[in-house]
Amino acid sequence: GESVGLHLPTLSVQEGDNSIINCAYSNSASDYFIWYKQESGKGPQFIIDIRSNMDKRQGQRVTVLLNKTVKHLSLQIAATQPGDSAVYFCAPLGGNTPLVFGKGTRLSVIA
Amino acid sequence: DAGVIQSPRHEVTEMGQEVTLRCKPISGHNSLFWYRQTMMRGLELLIYFNNNVPIDDSGMPEDRFSAKMPNASFSTLKIQPSEPRDSAVYFCASSLTGVSPLHFGNGTRLTVT
């Protein structure tokens, strides 16, 4: 029979272009947000985090934007490289809830 | 630091057998988490510990699953008896506190035939 799997949103980006990965959350008590990157065959790895008292945070080639009003955050990757190909998860924390991951977004970089 | 260490890396077993997955968290981290990842359900939290004490095991699928943390440097996830639907990648993660970034191991890929 037909198998039904988890359909990951997929973003395909040309190498060198910028990538924007979006994430919506529902818990208004969330006050800390973490982005993870999961490459094939590995566990998720921490990329960058942001607290609710900020609306922007920059790392090396990555920027996270937080809009608490609409409960939305985004991860921007500048000059996307083949090594950026992975599944990206945002993980909101707060309100005494354990770390729960959404289904993630698959980023495919076209060389 | 070597990071979170999980063993075995791969496990293939027959239905009905007992399976034990092992995890060594990062030294000094006081929270430990067990996750399961499948294509169908994504990454699911099974159970987490704070200071070796289980805090929330509501994600454990059924009584066949049990987890222990006898000390701060070791945890096990046991499935007895195992079933084919338990096939998945099981991740262990640790963090400094319950609200700090998780550090994941590379997982144990379990196949139950």
PDB file of C-alpha atoms in Angstrom:
ATOM      1  CA  GLY A   1       0.000   0.000   0.000  1.00  0.00           C
ATOM      2  CA  GLU A   2       0.987   3.606  -0.214  1.00  0.00           C
ATOM      3  CA  SER A   3       3.157   4.825   2.646  1.00  0.00           C
ATOM      4  CA  VAL A   4       2.364   8.126   4.247  1.00  0.00           C
ATOM      5  CA  GLY A   5       5.308   9.967   5.657  1.00  0.00           C
ATOM      6  CA  LEU A   6       6.063  13.277   7.205  1.00  0.00           C
ATOM      7  CA  HIS A   7       6.074  15.793   4.388  1.00  0.00           C
ATOM      8  CA  LEU A   8       8.868  18.216   5.116  1.00  0.00           C
ATOM      9  CA  PRO A   9       8.673  21.663   3.610  1.00  0.00           C
ATOM     10  CA  THR A  10      11.567  21.852   1.191  1.00  0.00           C
ATOM     11  CA  LEU A  11      13.538  24.886   0.139  1.00  0.00           C
ATOM     12  CA  SER A  12      15.792  24.654  -2.889  1.00  0.00           C
ATOM     13  CA  VAL A  13      18.382  27.392  -3.235  1.00  0.00           C
ATOM     14  CA  GLN A  14      21.108  28.077  -5.737  1.00  0.00           C
ATOM     15  CA  GLU A  15      24.597  28.016  -4.298  1.00  0.00           C
ATOM     16  CA  GLY A  16      25.653  31.525  -3.372  1.00  0.00           C
ATOM     17  CA  ASP A  17      22.110  32.812  -2.892  1.00  0.00           C
ATOM     18  CA  ASN A  18      20.621  33.658   0.472  1.00  0.00           C
ATOM     19  CA  SER A  19      18.224  31.229   2.179  1.00  0.00           C
ATOM     20  CA  ILE A  20      15.328  32.086   4.449  1.00  0.00           C
ATOM     21  CA  ILE A  21      13.746  29.359   6.542  1.00  0.00           C
ATOM     22  CA  ASN A  22      10.582  30.224   8.422  1.00  0.00           C
ATOM     23  CA  CYS A  23       9.084  28.886  11.613  1.00  0.00           C
ATOM     24  CA  ALA A  24       5.788  29.594  13.352  1.00  0.00           C
ATOM     25  CA  TYR A  25       5.165  28.766  16.992  1.00  0.00           C
ATOM     26  CA  SER A  26       1.983  28.739  19.017  1.00  0.00           C
ATOM     27  CA  ASN A  27       2.948  29.001  22.682  1.00  0.00           C
ATOM     28  CA  SER A  28       2.953  32.648  23.718  1.00  0.00           C
ATOM     29  CA  ALA A  29       4.932  31.653  26.828  1.00  0.00           C
ATOM     30  CA  SER A  30       7.908  30.703  24.663  1.00  0.00           C
ATOM     31  CA  ASP A  31      10.768  33.021  25.519  1.00  0.00           C
ATOM     32  CA  TYR A  32      13.812  31.289  24.111  1.00  0.00           C
ATOM     33  CA  PHE A  33      14.253  29.944  20.604  1.00  0.00           C
ATOM     34  CA  ILE A  34      16.896  27.671  19.180  1.00  0.00           C
ATOM     35  CA  TRP A  35      17.690  26.714  15.600  1.00  0.00           C
ATOM     36  CA  TYR A  36      19.192  23.306  14.886  1.00  0.00           C
ATOM     37  CA  LYS A  37      20.684  21.820  11.755  1.00  0.00           C
ATOM     38  CA  GLN A  38      20.512  18.089  11.093  1.00  0.00           C
ATOM     39  CA  GLU A  39      22.709  16.591   8.431  1.00  0.00           C
ATOM     40  CA  SER A  40      22.130  13.110   7.094  1.00  0.00           C
ATOM     41  CA  GLY A  41      23.214  10.425   9.544  1.00  0.00           C
ATOM     42  CA  LYS A  42      23.828  12.853  12.389  1.00  0.00           C
ATOM     43  CA  GLY A  43      21.991  14.288  15.330  1.00  0.00           C
ATOM     44  CA  PRO A  44      20.677  17.863  15.274  1.00  0.00           C
ATOM     45  CA  GLN A  45      23.331  20.480  15.942  1.00  0.00           C
ATOM     46  CA  PHE A  46      22.880  23.880  17.559  1.00  0.00           C
ATOM     47  CA  ILE A  47      23.223  26.787  15.131  1.00  0.00           C
ATOM     48  CA  ILE A  48      22.008  29.911  16.872  1.00  0.00           C
ATOM     49  CA  ASP A  49      19.581  30.989  19.562  1.00  0.00           C
ATOM     50  CA  ILE A  50      17.609  34.101  20.434  1.00  0.00           C
ATOM     51  CA  ARG A  51      15.778  35.246  23.526  1.00  0.00           C
ATOM     52  CA  SER A  52      12.435  36.982  23.499  1.00  0.00           C
ATOM     53  CA  ASN A  53      13.924  40.312  24.570  1.00  0.00           C
ATOM     54  CA  MET A  54      15.636  40.510  21.183  1.00  0.00           C
ATOM     55  CA  ASP A  55      14.241  40.651  17.672  1.00  0.00           C
ATOM     56  CA  LYS A  56      17.431  39.930  15.778  1.00  0.00           C
ATOM     57  CA  ARG A  57      20.628  38.049  16.363  1.00  0.00           C
ATOM     58  CA  GLN A  58      23.519  37.465  14.004  1.00  0.00           C
ATOM     59  CA  GLY A  59      26.083  34.739  13.811  1.00  0.00           C
ATOM     60  CA  GLN A  60      28.544  33.718  11.185  1.00  0.00           C
ATOM     61  CA  ARG A  61      26.552  33.788   7.907  1.00  0.00           C
ATOM     62  CA  VAL A  62      23.327  33.238   9.849  1.00  0.00           C
ATOM     63  CA  THR A  63      20.777  35.683  11.191  1.00  0.00           C
ATOM     64  CA  VAL A  64      17.690  34.883  13.208  1.00  0.00           C
ATOM     65  CA  LEU A  65      14.728  37.247  13.277  1.00  0.00           C
ATOM     66  CA  LEU A  66      11.985  37.013  15.867  1.00  0.00           C
ATOM     67  CA  ASN A  67       8.542  38.556  15.601  1.00  0.00           C
ATOM     68  CA  LYS A  68       6.724  37.859  18.851  1.00  0.00           C
ATOM     69  CA  THR A  69       3.613  39.680  17.731  1.00  0.00           C
ATOM     70  CA  VAL A  70       2.833  37.080  15.107  1.00  0.00           C
ATOM     71  CA  LYS A  71       4.791  34.255  16.775  1.00  0.00           C
ATOM     72  CA  HIS A  72       7.163  33.835  13.892  1.00  0.00           C
ATOM     73  CA  LEU A  73      10.880  33.465  13.513  1.00  0.00           C
ATOM     74  CA  SER A  74      13.152  33.026  10.556  1.00  0.00           C
ATOM     75  CA  LEU A  75      16.655  31.802   9.914  1.00  0.00           C
ATOM     76  CA  GLN A  76      18.569  33.544   7.181  1.00  0.00           C
ATOM     77  CA  ILE A  77      21.669  31.960   5.716  1.00  0.00           C
ATOM     78  CA  ALA A  78      23.879  34.210   3.627  1.00  0.00           C
ATOM     79  CA  ALA A  79      25.746  32.924   0.587  1.00  0.00           C
ATOM     80  CA  THR A  80      24.347  29.413   0.913  1.00  0.00           C
ATOM     81  CA  GLN A  81      26.869  26.641   0.402  1.00  0.00           C
ATOM     82  CA  PRO A  82      26.451  22.923  -0.414  1.00  0.00           C
ATOM     83  CA  GLY A  83      27.408  22.138   3.181  1.00  0.00           C
ATOM     84  CA  ASP A  84      24.305  23.970   4.326  1.00  0.00           C
ATOM     85  CA  SER A  85      22.114  21.231   2.853  1.00  0.00           C
ATOM     86  CA  ALA A  86      20.303  19.716   5.814  1.00  0.00           C
ATOM     87  CA  VAL A  87      17.040  19.708   7.718  1.00  0.00           C
ATOM     88  CA  TYR A  88      16.577  22.769   9.909  1.00  0.00           C
ATOM     89  CA  PHE A  89      14.465  22.802  13.059  1.00  0.00           C
ATOM     90  CA  CYS A  90      13.321  25.661  15.205  1.00  0.00           C
ATOM     91  CA  ALA A  91      12.673  24.786  18.837  1.00  0.00           C
ATOM     92  CA  PRO A  92      10.804  27.207  21.086  1.00  0.00           C
ATOM     93  CA  LEU A  93      11.356  26.934  24.827  1.00  0.00           C
ATOM     94  CA  GLY A  94       9.507  28.372  27.757  1.00  0.00           C
ATOM     95  CA  GLY A  95       6.401  27.916  29.823  1.00  0.00           C
ATOM     96  CA  ASN A  96       7.910  24.863  31.504  1.00  0.00           C
ATOM     97  CA  THR A  97       7.564  22.787  28.385  1.00  0.00           C
ATOM     98  CA  PRO A  98      10.302  20.405  27.339  1.00  0.00           C
ATOM     99  CA  LEU A  99      12.065  20.895  24.052  1.00  0.00           C
ATOM    100  CA  VAL A 100       9.712  19.841  21.297  1.00  0.00           C
ATOM    101  CA  PHE A 101      10.777  19.905  17.678  1.00  0.00           C
ATOM    102  CA  GLY A 102       8.584  20.684  14.734  1.00  0.00           C
ATOM    103  CA  LYS A 103       8.865  18.700  11.539  1.00  0.00           C
ATOM    104  CA  GLY A 104      11.666  20.849  10.172  1.00  0.00           C
ATOM    105  CA  THR A 105      12.473  22.296   6.763  1.00  0.00           C
ATOM    106  CA  ARG A 106      14.736  20.571   4.293  1.00  0.00           C
ATOM    107  CA  LEU A 107      17.210  22.890   2.587  1.00  0.00           C
ATOM    108  CA  SER A 108      18.657  21.666  -0.691  1.00  0.00           C
ATOM    109  CA  VAL A 109      21.492  23.641  -2.207  1.00  0.00           C
ATOM    110  CA  ILE A 110      21.848  23.437  -5.954  1.00  0.00           C
ATOM    111  CA  ALA A 111      25.452  23.663  -7.053  1.00  0.00           C
TER     112      ALA A 111
ATOM    113  CA  ASP B   1      34.927  17.186  25.181  1.00  0.00           C
ATOM    114  CA  ALA B   2      33.886  14.140  23.159  1.00  0.00           C
ATOM    115  CA  GLY B   3      30.268  15.209  23.074  1.00  0.00           C
ATOM    116  CA  VAL B   4      27.319  12.966  23.772  1.00  0.00           C
ATOM    117  CA  ILE B   5      28.260   9.359  23.129  1.00  0.00           C
ATOM    118  CA  GLN B   6      25.693   6.796  22.138  1.00  0.00           C
ATOM    119  CA  SER B   7      26.115   3.076  21.644  1.00  0.00           C
ATOM    120  CA  PRO B   8      25.633   1.014  19.688  1.00  0.00           C
ATOM    121  CA  ARG B   9      25.607   3.017  16.461  1.00  0.00           C
ATOM    122  CA  HIS B  10      23.471   0.407  14.758  1.00  0.00           C
ATOM    123  CA  GLU B  11      21.375  -2.377  16.227  1.00  0.00           C
ATOM    124  CA  VAL B  12      19.551  -5.077  14.312  1.00  0.00           C
ATOM    125  CA  THR B  13      17.436  -7.452  16.311  1.00  0.00           C
ATOM    126  CA  GLU B  14      14.513  -9.798  15.961  1.00  0.00           C
ATOM    127  CA  MET B  15      11.044  -9.090  17.186  1.00  0.00           C
ATOM    128  CA  GLY B  16      10.613 -10.059  20.808  1.00  0.00           C
ATOM    129  CA  GLN B  17      14.215  -9.474  21.796  1.00  0.00           C
ATOM    130  CA  GLU B  18      15.312  -7.006  24.429  1.00  0.00           C
ATOM    131  CA  VAL B  19      17.172  -3.961  23.201  1.00  0.00           C
ATOM    132  CA  THR B  20      19.284  -1.646  25.354  1.00  0.00           C
ATOM    133  CA  LEU B  21      20.518   1.675  24.062  1.00  0.00           C
ATOM    134  CA  ARG B  22      23.199   3.542  25.942  1.00  0.00           C
ATOM    135  CA  CYS B  23      24.120   7.164  26.370  1.00  0.00           C
ATOM    136  CA  LYS B  24      26.938   9.069  28.002  1.00  0.00           C
ATOM    137  CA  PRO B  25      26.050  12.763  28.318  1.00  0.00           C
ATOM    138  CA  ILE B  26      28.505  15.618  28.297  1.00  0.00           C
ATOM    139  CA  SER B  27      30.210  15.937  31.648  1.00  0.00           C
ATOM    140  CA  GLY B  28      28.633  18.669  33.748  1.00  0.00           C
ATOM    141  CA  HIS B  29      25.297  18.640  31.936  1.00  0.00           C
ATOM    142  CA  ASN B  30      22.438  17.995  34.303  1.00  0.00           C
ATOM    143  CA  SER B  31      19.626  17.361  31.819  1.00  0.00           C
ATOM    144  CA  LEU B  32      19.345  14.359  29.553  1.00  0.00           C
ATOM    145  CA  PHE B  33      16.802  13.668  26.859  1.00  0.00           C
ATOM    146  CA  TRP B  34      15.842  10.641  24.773  1.00  0.00           C
ATOM    147  CA  TYR B  35      14.277  11.242  21.356  1.00  0.00           C
ATOM    148  CA  ARG B  36      13.077   8.952  18.606  1.00  0.00           C
ATOM    149  CA  GLN B  37      13.109   9.953  14.942  1.00  0.00           C
ATOM    150  CA  THR B  38      11.111   8.307  12.170  1.00  0.00           C
ATOM    151  CA  MET B  39       9.965   9.361   8.740  1.00  0.00           C
ATOM    152  CA  MET B  40       6.356   9.091   9.867  1.00  0.00           C
ATOM    153  CA  ARG B  41       6.463  11.133  13.056  1.00  0.00           C
ATOM    154  CA  GLY B  42       9.677  13.155  12.898  1.00  0.00           C
ATOM    155  CA  LEU B  43      11.606  13.824  16.093  1.00  0.00           C
ATOM    156  CA  GLU B  44       9.641  12.815  19.194  1.00  0.00           C
ATOM    157  CA  LEU B  45      10.628  13.439  22.801  1.00  0.00           C
ATOM    158  CA  LEU B  46      10.355  10.199  24.765  1.00  0.00           C
ATOM    159  CA  ILE B  47      11.598  11.144  28.218  1.00  0.00           C
ATOM    160  CA  TYR B  48      13.876  13.606  29.938  1.00  0.00           C
ATOM    161  CA  PHE B  49      15.822  13.675  33.181  1.00  0.00           C
ATOM    162  CA  ASN B  50      16.982  16.501  35.412  1.00  0.00           C
ATOM    163  CA  ASN B  51      19.748  15.643  37.857  1.00  0.00           C
ATOM    164  CA  ASN B  52      19.218  11.929  37.103  1.00  0.00           C
ATOM    165  CA  VAL B  53      15.514  12.128  38.001  1.00  0.00           C
ATOM    166  CA  PRO B  54      12.897  11.422  35.306  1.00  0.00           C
ATOM    167  CA  ILE B  55      10.816  14.564  34.905  1.00  0.00           C
ATOM    168  CA  ASP B  56       8.467  13.750  32.041  1.00  0.00           C
ATOM    169  CA  ASP B  57       8.010  10.321  30.489  1.00  0.00           C
ATOM    170  CA  SER B  58       4.714  11.071  28.784  1.00  0.00           C
ATOM    171  CA  GLY B  59       6.348  10.521  25.408  1.00  0.00           C
ATOM    172  CA  MET B  60       7.284   6.926  26.141  1.00  0.00           C
ATOM    173  CA  PRO B  61       5.088   4.926  23.759  1.00  0.00           C
ATOM    174  CA  GLU B  62       4.127   2.087  26.059  1.00  0.00           C
ATOM    175  CA  ASP B  63       5.241  -0.070  28.930  1.00  0.00           C
ATOM    176  CA  ARG B  64       7.676  -1.925  26.725  1.00  0.00           C
ATOM    177  CA  PHE B  65       9.862   1.168  26.915  1.00  0.00           C
ATOM    178  CA  SER B  66      11.814   2.091  30.023  1.00  0.00           C
ATOM    179  CA  ALA B  67      14.667   4.511  30.708  1.00  0.00           C
ATOM    180  CA  LYS B  68      17.052   4.826  33.583  1.00  0.00           C
ATOM    181  CA  MET B  69      19.755   7.208  34.653  1.00  0.00           C
ATOM    182  CA  PRO B  70      21.641   5.576  37.509  1.00  0.00           C
ATOM    183  CA  ASN B  71      24.226   8.352  37.639  1.00  0.00           C
ATOM    184  CA  ALA B  72      25.100  11.639  36.014  1.00  0.00           C
ATOM    185  CA  SER B  73      27.270  10.044  33.338  1.00  0.00           C
ATOM    186  CA  PHE B  74      25.103   7.221  32.042  1.00  0.00           C
ATOM    187  CA  SER B  75      21.595   6.518  30.830  1.00  0.00           C
ATOM    188  CA  THR B  76      19.880   3.589  29.166  1.00  0.00           C
ATOM    189  CA  LEU B  77      16.750   3.209  27.097  1.00  0.00           C
ATOM    190  CA  LYS B  78      15.407  -0.315  27.077  1.00  0.00           C
ATOM    191  CA  ILE B  79      12.761  -1.867  24.861  1.00  0.00           C
ATOM    192  CA  GLN B  80      11.422  -5.224  25.964  1.00  0.00           C
ATOM    193  CA  PRO B  81      10.048  -6.928  23.972  1.00  0.00           C
ATOM    194  CA  SER B  82      10.952  -5.089  20.770  1.00  0.00           C
ATOM    195  CA  GLU B  83       8.579  -4.873  17.809  1.00  0.00           C
ATOM    196  CA  PRO B  84       9.146  -3.955  14.145  1.00  0.00           C
ATOM    197  CA  ARG B  85       7.352  -0.622  14.657  1.00  0.00           C
ATOM    198  CA  ASP B  86      10.077   0.360  17.125  1.00  0.00           C
ATOM    199  CA  SER B  87      12.497   0.648  14.209  1.00  0.00           C
ATOM    200  CA  ALA B  88      13.803   4.206  14.246  1.00  0.00           C
ATOM    201  CA  VAL B  89      16.825   6.322  15.061  1.00  0.00           C
ATOM    202  CA  TYR B  90      17.063   6.963  18.784  1.00  0.00           C
ATOM    203  CA  PHE B  91      18.882  10.084  19.892  1.00  0.00           C
ATOM    204  CA  CYS B  92      20.197  11.000  23.286  1.00  0.00           C
ATOM    205  CA  ALA B  93      20.884  14.647  24.072  1.00  0.00           C
ATOM    206  CA  SER B  94      22.168  16.509  27.078  1.00  0.00           C
ATOM    207  CA  SER B  95      22.123  20.128  28.156  1.00  0.00           C
ATOM    208  CA  LEU B  96      23.592  22.249  30.883  1.00  0.00           C
ATOM    209  CA  THR B  97      20.144  23.021  32.218  1.00  0.00           C
ATOM    210  CA  GLY B  98      16.648  22.136  31.119  1.00  0.00           C
ATOM    211  CA  VAL B  99      16.397  25.378  29.165  1.00  0.00           C
ATOM    212  CA  SER B 100      19.734  25.549  27.402  1.00  0.00           C
ATOM    213  CA  PRO B 101      20.687  24.225  23.960  1.00  0.00           C
ATOM    214  CA  LEU B 102      20.738  20.479  23.551  1.00  0.00           C
ATOM    215  CA  HIS B 103      23.811  18.608  22.431  1.00  0.00           C
ATOM    216  CA  PHE B 104      22.854  15.494  20.523  1.00  0.00           C
ATOM    217  CA  GLY B 105      24.672  12.240  20.033  1.00  0.00           C
ATOM    218  CA  ASN B 106      24.810  10.707  16.581  1.00  0.00           C
ATOM    219  CA  GLY B 107      22.017   8.311  17.398  1.00  0.00           C
ATOM    220  CA  THR B 108      21.418   4.588  17.385  1.00  0.00           C
ATOM    221  CA  ARG B 109      19.702   3.229  14.306  1.00  0.00           C
ATOM    222  CA  LEU B 110      17.476   0.391  15.489  1.00  0.00           C
ATOM    223  CA  THR B 111      16.034  -2.147  13.088  1.00  0.00           C
ATOM    224  CA  VAL B 112      13.644  -4.748  14.442  1.00  0.00           C
ATOM    225  CA  THR B 113      12.837  -7.533  12.012  1.00  0.00           C
TER     226      THR B 113
END
